[in-house]
Short mmCIF file of C-alpha atoms and ligand atoms in Angstrom, two decimals:
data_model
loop_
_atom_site.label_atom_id
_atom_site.label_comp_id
_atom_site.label_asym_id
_atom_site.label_seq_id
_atom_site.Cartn_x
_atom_site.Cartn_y
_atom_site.Cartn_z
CA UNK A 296 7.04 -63.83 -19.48
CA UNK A 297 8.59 -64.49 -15.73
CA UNK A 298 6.97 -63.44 -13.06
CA UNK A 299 9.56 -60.55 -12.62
CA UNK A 300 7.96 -58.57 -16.03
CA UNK A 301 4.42 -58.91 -14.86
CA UNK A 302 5.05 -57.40 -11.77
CA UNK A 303 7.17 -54.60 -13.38
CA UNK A 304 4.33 -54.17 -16.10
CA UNK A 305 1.10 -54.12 -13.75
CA UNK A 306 3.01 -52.01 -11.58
CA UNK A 307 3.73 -49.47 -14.02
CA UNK A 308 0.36 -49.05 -15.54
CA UNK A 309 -1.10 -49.07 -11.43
CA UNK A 310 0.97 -45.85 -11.02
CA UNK A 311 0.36 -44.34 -14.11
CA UNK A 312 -3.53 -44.94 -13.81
CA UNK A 313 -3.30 -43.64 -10.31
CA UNK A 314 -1.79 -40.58 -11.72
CA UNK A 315 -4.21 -39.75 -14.41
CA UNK A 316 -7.04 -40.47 -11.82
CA UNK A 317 -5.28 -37.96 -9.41
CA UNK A 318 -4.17 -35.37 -11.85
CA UNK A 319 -6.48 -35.75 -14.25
CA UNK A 320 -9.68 -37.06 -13.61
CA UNK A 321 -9.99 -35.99 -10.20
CA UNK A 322 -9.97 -32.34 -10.74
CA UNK A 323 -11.82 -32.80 -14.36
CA UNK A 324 -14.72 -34.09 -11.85
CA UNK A 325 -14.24 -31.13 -9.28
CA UNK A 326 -14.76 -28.07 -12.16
CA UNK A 327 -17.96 -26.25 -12.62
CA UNK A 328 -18.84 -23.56 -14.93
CA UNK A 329 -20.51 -21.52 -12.47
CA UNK A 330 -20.04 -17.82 -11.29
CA UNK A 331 -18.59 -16.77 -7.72
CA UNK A 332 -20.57 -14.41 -5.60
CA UNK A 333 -17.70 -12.29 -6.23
CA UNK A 334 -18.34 -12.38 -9.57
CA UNK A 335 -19.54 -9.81 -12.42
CA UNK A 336 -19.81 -9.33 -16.04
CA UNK A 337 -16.90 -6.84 -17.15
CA UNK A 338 -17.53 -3.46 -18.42
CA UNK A 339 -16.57 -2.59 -21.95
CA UNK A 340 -13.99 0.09 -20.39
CA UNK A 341 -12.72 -2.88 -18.23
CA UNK A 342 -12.40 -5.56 -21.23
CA UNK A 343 -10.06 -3.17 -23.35
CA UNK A 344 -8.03 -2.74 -19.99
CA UNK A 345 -7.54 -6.38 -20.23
CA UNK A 346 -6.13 -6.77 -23.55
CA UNK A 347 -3.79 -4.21 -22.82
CA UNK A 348 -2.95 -6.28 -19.96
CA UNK A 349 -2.41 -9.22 -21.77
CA UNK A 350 -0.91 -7.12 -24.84
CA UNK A 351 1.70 -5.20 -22.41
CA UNK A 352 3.15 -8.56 -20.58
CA UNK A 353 1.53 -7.68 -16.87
CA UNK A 354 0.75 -11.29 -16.68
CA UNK A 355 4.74 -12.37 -16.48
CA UNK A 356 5.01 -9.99 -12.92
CA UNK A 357 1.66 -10.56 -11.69
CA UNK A 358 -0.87 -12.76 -10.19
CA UNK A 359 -4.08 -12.98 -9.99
CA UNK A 360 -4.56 -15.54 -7.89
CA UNK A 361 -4.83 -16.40 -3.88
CA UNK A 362 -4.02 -19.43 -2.44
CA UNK A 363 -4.10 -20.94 1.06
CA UNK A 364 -0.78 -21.05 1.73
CA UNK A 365 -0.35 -17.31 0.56
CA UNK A 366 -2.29 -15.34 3.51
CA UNK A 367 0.91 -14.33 3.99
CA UNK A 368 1.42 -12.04 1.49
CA UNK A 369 -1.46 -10.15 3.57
CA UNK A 370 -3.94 -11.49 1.19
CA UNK A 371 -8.00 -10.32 1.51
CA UNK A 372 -9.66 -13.43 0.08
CA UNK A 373 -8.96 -16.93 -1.55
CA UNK A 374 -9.44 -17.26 -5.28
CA UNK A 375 -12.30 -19.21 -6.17
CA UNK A 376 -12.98 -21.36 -8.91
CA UNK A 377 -15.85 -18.91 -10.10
CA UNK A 378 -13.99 -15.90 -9.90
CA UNK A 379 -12.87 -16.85 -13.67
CA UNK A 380 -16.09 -17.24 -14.72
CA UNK A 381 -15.90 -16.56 -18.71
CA UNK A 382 -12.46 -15.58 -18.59
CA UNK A 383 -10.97 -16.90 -21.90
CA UNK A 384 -7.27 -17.14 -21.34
CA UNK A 385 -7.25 -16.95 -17.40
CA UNK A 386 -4.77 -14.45 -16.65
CA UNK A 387 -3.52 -16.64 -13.31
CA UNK A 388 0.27 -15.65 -13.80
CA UNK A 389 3.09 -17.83 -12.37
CA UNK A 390 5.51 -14.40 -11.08
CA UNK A 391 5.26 -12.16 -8.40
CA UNK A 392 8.22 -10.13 -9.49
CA UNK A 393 5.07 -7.29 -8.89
CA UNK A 394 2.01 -7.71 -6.24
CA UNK A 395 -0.80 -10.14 -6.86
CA UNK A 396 -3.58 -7.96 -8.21
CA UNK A 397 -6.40 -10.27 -7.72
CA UNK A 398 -8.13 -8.16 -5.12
CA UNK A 399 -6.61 -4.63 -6.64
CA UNK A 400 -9.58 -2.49 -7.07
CA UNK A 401 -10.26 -0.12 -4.62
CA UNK A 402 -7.15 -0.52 -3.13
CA UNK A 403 -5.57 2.73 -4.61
CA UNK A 404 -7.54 5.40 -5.49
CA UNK A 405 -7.52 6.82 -9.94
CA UNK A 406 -5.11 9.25 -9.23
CA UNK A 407 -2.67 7.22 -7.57
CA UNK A 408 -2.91 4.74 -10.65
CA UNK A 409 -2.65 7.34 -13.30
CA UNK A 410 0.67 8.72 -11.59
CA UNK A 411 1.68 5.21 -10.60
CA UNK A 412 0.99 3.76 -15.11
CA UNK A 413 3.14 7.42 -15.96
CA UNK A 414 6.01 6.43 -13.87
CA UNK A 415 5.95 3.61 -11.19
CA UNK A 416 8.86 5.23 -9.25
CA UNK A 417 6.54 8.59 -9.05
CA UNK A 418 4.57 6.23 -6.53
CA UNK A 419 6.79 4.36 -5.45
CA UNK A 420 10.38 5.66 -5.93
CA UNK A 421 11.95 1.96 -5.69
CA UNK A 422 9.58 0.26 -8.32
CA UNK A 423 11.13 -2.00 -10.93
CA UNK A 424 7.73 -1.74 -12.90
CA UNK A 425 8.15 -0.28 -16.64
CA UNK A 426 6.85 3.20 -17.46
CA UNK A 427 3.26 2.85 -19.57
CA UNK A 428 2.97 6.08 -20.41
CA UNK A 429 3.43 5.19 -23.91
CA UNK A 430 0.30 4.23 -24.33
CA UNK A 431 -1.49 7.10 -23.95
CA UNK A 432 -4.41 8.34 -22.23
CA UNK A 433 -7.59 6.39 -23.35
CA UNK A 434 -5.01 3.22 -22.78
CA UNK A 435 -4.04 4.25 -19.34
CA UNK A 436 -7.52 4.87 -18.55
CA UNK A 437 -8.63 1.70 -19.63
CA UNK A 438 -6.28 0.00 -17.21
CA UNK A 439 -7.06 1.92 -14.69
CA UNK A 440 -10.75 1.08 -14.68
CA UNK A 441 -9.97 -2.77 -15.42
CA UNK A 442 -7.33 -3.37 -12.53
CA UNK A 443 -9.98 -0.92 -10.27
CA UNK A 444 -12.59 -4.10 -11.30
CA UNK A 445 -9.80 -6.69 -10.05
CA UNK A 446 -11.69 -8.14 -7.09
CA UNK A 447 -15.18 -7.51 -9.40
CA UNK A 448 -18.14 -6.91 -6.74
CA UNK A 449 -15.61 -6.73 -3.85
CA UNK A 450 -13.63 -4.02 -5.41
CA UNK A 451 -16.60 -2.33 -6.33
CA UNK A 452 -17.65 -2.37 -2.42
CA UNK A 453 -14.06 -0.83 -1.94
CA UNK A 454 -14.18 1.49 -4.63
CA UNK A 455 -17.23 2.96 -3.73
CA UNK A 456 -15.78 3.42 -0.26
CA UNK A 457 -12.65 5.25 -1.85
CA UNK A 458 -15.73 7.48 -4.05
CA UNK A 459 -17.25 8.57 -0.82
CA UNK A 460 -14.27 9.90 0.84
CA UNK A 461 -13.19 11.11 -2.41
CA UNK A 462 -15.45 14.02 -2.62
CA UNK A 463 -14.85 14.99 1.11
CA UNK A 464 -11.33 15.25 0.05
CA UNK A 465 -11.84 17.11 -2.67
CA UNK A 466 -14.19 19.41 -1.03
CA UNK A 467 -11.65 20.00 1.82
CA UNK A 468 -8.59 20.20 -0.67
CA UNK A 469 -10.60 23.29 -2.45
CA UNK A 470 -10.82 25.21 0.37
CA UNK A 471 -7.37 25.98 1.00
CA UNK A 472 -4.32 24.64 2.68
CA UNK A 473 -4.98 25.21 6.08
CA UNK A 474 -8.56 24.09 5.75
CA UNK A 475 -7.72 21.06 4.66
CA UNK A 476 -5.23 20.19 7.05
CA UNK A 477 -8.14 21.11 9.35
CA UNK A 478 -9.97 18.41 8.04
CA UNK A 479 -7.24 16.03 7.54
CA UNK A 480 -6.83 15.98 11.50
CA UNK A 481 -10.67 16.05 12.21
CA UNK A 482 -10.19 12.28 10.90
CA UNK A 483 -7.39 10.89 13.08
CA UNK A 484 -9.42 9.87 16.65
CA UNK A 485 -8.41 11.45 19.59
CA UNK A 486 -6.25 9.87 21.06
CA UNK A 487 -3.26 10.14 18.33
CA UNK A 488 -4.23 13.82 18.31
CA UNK A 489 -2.99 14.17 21.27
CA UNK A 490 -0.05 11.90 21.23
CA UNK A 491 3.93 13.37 20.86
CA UNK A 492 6.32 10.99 19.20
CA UNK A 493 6.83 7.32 21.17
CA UNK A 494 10.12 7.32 19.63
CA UNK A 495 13.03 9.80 20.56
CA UNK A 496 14.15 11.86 17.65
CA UNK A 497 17.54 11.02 17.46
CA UNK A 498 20.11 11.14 14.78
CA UNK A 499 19.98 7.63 14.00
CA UNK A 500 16.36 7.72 14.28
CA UNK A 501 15.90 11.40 11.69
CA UNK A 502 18.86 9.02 9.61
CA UNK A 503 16.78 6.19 9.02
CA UNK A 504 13.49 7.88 8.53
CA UNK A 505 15.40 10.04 5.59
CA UNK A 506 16.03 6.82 4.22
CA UNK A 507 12.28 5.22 4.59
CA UNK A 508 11.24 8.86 2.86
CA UNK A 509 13.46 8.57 -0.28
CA UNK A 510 12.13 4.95 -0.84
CA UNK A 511 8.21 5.59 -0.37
CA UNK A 512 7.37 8.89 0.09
CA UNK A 513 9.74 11.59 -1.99
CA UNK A 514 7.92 11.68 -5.58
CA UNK A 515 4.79 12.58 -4.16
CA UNK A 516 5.86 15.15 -1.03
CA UNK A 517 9.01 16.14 -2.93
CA UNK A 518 12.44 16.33 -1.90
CA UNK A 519 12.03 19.29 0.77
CA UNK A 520 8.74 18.12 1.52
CA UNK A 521 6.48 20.85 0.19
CA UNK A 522 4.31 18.04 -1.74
CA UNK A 523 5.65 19.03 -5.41
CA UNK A 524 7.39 15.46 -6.29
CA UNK A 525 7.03 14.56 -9.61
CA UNK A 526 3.62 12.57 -9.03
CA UNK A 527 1.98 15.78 -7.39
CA UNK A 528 0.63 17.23 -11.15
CA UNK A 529 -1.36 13.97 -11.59
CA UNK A 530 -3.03 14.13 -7.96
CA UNK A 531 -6.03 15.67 -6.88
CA UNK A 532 -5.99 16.49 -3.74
CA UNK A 533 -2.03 17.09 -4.01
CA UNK A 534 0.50 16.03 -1.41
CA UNK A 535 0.26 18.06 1.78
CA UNK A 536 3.31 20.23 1.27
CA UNK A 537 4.50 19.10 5.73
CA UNK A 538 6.48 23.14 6.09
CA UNK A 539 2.73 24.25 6.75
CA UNK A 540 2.36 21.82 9.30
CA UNK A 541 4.02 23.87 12.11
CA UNK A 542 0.65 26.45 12.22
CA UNK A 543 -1.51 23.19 13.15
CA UNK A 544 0.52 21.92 16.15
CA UNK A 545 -1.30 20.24 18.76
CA UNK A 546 -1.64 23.08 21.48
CA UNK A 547 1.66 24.12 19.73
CA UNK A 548 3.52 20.76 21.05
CA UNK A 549 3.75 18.51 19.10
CA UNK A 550 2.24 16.25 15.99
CA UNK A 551 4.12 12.61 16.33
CA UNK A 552 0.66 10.97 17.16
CA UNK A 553 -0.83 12.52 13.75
CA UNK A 554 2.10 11.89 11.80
CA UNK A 555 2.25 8.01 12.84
CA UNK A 556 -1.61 7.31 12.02
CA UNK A 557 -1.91 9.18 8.75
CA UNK A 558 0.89 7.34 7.50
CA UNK A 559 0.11 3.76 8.73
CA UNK A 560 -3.65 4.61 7.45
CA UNK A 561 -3.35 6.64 4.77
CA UNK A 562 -6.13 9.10 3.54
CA UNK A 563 -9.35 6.89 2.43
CA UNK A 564 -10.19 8.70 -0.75
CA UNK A 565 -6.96 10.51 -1.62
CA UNK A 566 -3.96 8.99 -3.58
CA UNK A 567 -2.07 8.96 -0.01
CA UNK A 568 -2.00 5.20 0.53
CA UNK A 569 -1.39 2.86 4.08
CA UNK A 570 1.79 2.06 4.80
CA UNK A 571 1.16 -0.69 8.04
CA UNK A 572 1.69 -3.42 5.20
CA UNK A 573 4.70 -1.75 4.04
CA UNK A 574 6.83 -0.45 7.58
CA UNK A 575 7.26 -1.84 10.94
CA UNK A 576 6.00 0.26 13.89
CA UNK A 577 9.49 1.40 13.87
CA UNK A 578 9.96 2.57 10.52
CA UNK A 579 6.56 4.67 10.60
CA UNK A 580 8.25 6.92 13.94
CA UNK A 581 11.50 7.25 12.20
CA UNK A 582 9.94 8.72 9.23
CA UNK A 583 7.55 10.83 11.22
CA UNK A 584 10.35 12.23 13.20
CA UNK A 585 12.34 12.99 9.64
CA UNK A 586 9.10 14.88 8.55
CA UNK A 587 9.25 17.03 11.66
CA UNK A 588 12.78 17.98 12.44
CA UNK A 589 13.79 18.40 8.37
CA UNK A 590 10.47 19.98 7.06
CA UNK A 591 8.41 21.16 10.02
CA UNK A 592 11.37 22.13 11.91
CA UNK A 593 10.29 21.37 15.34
CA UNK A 594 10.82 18.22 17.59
CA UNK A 595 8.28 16.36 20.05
CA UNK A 596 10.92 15.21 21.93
CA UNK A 597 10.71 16.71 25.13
CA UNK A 598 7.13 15.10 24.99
CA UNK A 599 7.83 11.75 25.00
CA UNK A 600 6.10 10.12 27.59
CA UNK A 601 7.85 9.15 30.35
CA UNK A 602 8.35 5.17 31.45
CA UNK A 603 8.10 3.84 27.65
CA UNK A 604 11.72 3.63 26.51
CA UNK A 605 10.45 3.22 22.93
CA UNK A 606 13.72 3.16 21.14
CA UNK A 607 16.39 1.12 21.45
CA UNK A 608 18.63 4.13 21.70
CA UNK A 609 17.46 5.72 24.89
CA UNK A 610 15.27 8.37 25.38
CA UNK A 611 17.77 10.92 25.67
CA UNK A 612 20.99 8.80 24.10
CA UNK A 613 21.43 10.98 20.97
CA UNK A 614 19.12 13.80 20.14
CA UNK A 615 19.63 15.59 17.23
CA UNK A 616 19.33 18.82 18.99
CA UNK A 617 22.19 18.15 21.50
CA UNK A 618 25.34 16.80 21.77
CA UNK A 619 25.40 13.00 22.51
CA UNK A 620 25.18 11.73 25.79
CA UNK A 621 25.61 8.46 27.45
CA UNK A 622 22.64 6.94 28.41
CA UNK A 623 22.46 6.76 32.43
CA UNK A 624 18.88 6.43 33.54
CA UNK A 625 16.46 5.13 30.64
CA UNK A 626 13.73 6.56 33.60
CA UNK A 627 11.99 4.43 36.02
CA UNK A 628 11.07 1.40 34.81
CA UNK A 629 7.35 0.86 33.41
CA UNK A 630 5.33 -0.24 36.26
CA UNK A 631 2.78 -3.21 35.54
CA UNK A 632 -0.53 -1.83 36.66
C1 HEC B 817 8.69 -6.17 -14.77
C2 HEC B 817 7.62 -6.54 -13.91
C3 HEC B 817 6.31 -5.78 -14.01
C4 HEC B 817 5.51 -5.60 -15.10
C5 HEC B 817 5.75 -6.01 -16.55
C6 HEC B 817 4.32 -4.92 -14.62
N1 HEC B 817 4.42 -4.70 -13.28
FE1 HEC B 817 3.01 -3.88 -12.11
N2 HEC B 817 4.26 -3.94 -10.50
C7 HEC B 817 5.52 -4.51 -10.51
C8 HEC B 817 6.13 -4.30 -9.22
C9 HEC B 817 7.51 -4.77 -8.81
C10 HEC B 817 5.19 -3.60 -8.44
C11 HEC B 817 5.36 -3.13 -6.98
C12 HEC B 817 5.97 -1.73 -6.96
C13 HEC B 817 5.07 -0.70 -7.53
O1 HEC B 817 3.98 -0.42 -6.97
O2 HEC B 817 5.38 -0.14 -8.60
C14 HEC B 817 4.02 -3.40 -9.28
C15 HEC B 817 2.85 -2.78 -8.86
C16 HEC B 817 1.69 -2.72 -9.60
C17 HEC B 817 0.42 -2.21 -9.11
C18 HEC B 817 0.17 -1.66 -7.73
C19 HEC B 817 -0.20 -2.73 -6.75
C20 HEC B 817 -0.45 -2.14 -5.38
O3 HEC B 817 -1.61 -1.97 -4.98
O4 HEC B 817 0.50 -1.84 -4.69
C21 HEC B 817 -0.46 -2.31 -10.14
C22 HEC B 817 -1.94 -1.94 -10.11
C23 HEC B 817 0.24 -2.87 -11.27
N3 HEC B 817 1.53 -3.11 -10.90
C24 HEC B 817 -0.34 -3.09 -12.50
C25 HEC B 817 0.41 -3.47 -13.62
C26 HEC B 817 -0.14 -3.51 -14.96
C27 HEC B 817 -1.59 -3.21 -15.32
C28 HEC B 817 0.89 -3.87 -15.78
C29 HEC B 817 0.87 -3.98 -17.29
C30 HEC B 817 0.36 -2.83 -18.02
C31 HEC B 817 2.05 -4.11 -14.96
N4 HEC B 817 1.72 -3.84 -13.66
C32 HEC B 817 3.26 -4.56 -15.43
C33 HEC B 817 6.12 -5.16 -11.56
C34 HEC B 817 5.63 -5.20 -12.87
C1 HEC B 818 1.01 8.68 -4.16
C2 HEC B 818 1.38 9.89 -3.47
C3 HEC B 818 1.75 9.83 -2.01
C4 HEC B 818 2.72 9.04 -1.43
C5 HEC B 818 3.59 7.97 -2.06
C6 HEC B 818 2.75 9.44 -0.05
N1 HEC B 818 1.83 10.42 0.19
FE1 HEC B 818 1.44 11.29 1.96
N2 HEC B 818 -0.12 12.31 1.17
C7 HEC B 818 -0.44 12.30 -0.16
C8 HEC B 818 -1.61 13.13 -0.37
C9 HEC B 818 -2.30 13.39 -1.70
C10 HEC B 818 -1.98 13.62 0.91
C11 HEC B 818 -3.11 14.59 1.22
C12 HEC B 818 -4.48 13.95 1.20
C13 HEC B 818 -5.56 15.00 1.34
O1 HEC B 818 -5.29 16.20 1.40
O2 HEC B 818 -6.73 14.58 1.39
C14 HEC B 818 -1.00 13.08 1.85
C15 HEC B 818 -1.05 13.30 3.23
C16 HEC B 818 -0.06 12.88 4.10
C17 HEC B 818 -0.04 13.13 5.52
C18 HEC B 818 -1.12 13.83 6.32
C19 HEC B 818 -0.65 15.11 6.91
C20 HEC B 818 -1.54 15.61 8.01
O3 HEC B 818 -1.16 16.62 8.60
O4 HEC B 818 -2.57 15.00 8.32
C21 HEC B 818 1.13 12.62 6.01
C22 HEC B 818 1.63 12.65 7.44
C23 HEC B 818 1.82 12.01 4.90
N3 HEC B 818 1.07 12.17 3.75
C24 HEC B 818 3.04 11.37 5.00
C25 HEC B 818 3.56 10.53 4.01
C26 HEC B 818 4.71 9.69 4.19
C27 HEC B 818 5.59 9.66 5.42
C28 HEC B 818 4.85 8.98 3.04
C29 HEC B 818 5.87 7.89 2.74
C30 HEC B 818 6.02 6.83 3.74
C31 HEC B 818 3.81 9.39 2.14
N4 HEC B 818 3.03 10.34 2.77
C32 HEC B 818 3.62 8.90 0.88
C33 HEC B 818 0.20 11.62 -1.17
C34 HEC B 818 1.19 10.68 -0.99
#
């Protein structure tokens, strides 16, 4: 053997050893078969939602894992080892074609999921998810309650959350319409109360928000907005139905402020979900202003506050209820106070 060979041979089996240590023996060392403080047994209910999971491919579109490097995705909390405590096959998934689901529960509220398994685009009208409605309603209900247990004792924190504000909904919802607008704006502080819209309505700006509507918001609060989309007969309370919303004007103004925080919050407890992960600031003013001049037929514009040139048409550029003007003075310029 020349020298040459031995070198090649010992420095094979040094890299392949070093592998197998790295890959191998390394992580081998660094599992346990202990539980996460996250971590609870599964409920019966919650076990047959799983093997409908795995029976029904959700595992090829979702994850149910977080790592590090995926905060991004505006994750809540990095997977831990224990999390998968007992879980015989881990159900880790290697696409997000769909949303990691690892921290699901609580995140939606039943209702929303029931309408959301029927028909994904009742929820959200752009969803590539498939329809499960084929399975029935014991099925449907089982993966409900399992993908409401993704996130185990932290989903339970937020599902409990969701419960309390449920009933307040509920109770409000029963009363009547008006009522329950009543108490829909009791929630949202002050100061948005009493806020017009920071963005001029403008036909660009009522154009784009129709747009932002038809993707997220039309199968719940319908086409002309009176909250009978196709998801409403699955939801409890239903979608607030926005032509009412002209009898609940702030000191018969305006209702921008409202609009804006409902929909970046949603309603804790009802199917209506946040949208600040979902729209820019932008977005959320152009769909407000859609909701007012289309379905409550009125316009904050004359509000707007003066110095914050919040648009990048203008204040007064192009509003829907004139002709369009040139911009001349944007107003004086925002002092710095
Ligand atoms: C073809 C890919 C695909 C399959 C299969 C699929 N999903 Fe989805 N899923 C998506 C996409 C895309 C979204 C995001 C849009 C939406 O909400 O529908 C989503 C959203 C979701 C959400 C809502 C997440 C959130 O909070 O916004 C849940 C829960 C969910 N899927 C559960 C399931 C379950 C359970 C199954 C199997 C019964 C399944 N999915 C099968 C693609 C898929
Ligand atoms: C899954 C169904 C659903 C989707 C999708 C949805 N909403 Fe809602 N929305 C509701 C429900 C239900 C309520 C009423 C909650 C209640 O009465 O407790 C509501 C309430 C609201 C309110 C509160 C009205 C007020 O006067 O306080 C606004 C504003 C609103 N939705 C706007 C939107 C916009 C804009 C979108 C799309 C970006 C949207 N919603 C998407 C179901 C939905």
């Amino acid at each position: 053997m020349r020298q040459q060979d031995a070198i090649i041979i010992f420095g094979t089996a040094a890299v392949v050893v070093a592998a197998a240590l790295a890959h191998v023996l390394w992580p081998s060392l660094m599992m346990h078969n202990r539980p996460s403080r996250q971590w609870r047994p599964s409920t019966p209910l919650e076990l047959k939602g799983r093997k409908l999971y795995m029976a029904n491919g959700c595992v090829y579109c979702h994850s149910q894992y977080i790592r590090p490097q995926d905060w991004g995705i505006g994750a809540e909390r990095i997977a831990k080892q224990g999390d998968y405590y007992r879980q015989v096959p881990q159900l880790l998934g290697t696409e997000r074609t769909g949303p990691d689901l690892s921290q699901e529960g609580g995140e939606h509220t039943n209702d929303w999921h029931l309408a959301h398994f029927i028909d994904p685009r009742f929820t959200r009208p752009r969803s590539l998810m498939p329809r499960f409605a084929y399975e029935g309603n014991a099925n449907v209900r089982a993966l409900i309650y399992y993908v409401q247990g993704l996130g185990e004792k932290n989903a339970d924190v937020r599902v409990a959350v969701q419960n309390r504000f449920r009933r307040e909904a509920i109770a409000a919802f029963r009363k009547g319409p008006d009522a329950n607008i009543n108490w829909l704006h009791s929630r949202v502080p002050p100061v948005w109360r009493a806020m017009p819209t920071q963005s001029a309505v403008t036909n660009a700006s009522v154009k784009r928000g129709e747009k932002v509507y038809q993707d997220y918001c039309i199968g719940c609060h319908g086409p002309v907005g009176d909250g009978n989309g196709p998801a409403a007969k699955y939801l409890i309370p239903r979608p607030v139905n926005f032509t009412i919303l002209k009898r609940h004007l702030i000191d018969r103004k305006y209702i921008g402020g409202i609009l804006y925080y409902q929909i970046m919050n949603g309603v804790t407890g009802s199917s209506m979900p946040y949208h600040k992960k979902d729209l820019e600031s932008a977005k959320i003013w152009d769909v407000g202003n859609f909701i007012e001049y289309s379905f409550i037929n009125h316009t904050d514009d004359k509000y707007i506050s003066v110095g914050m040139p919040a648009s990048f048409e203008g204040k007064y550029a192009w509003p829907v209820t004139r002709r369009p003007v040139p911009v001349r003075n944007q107003g004086p310029p925002v002092s710095s106070r």
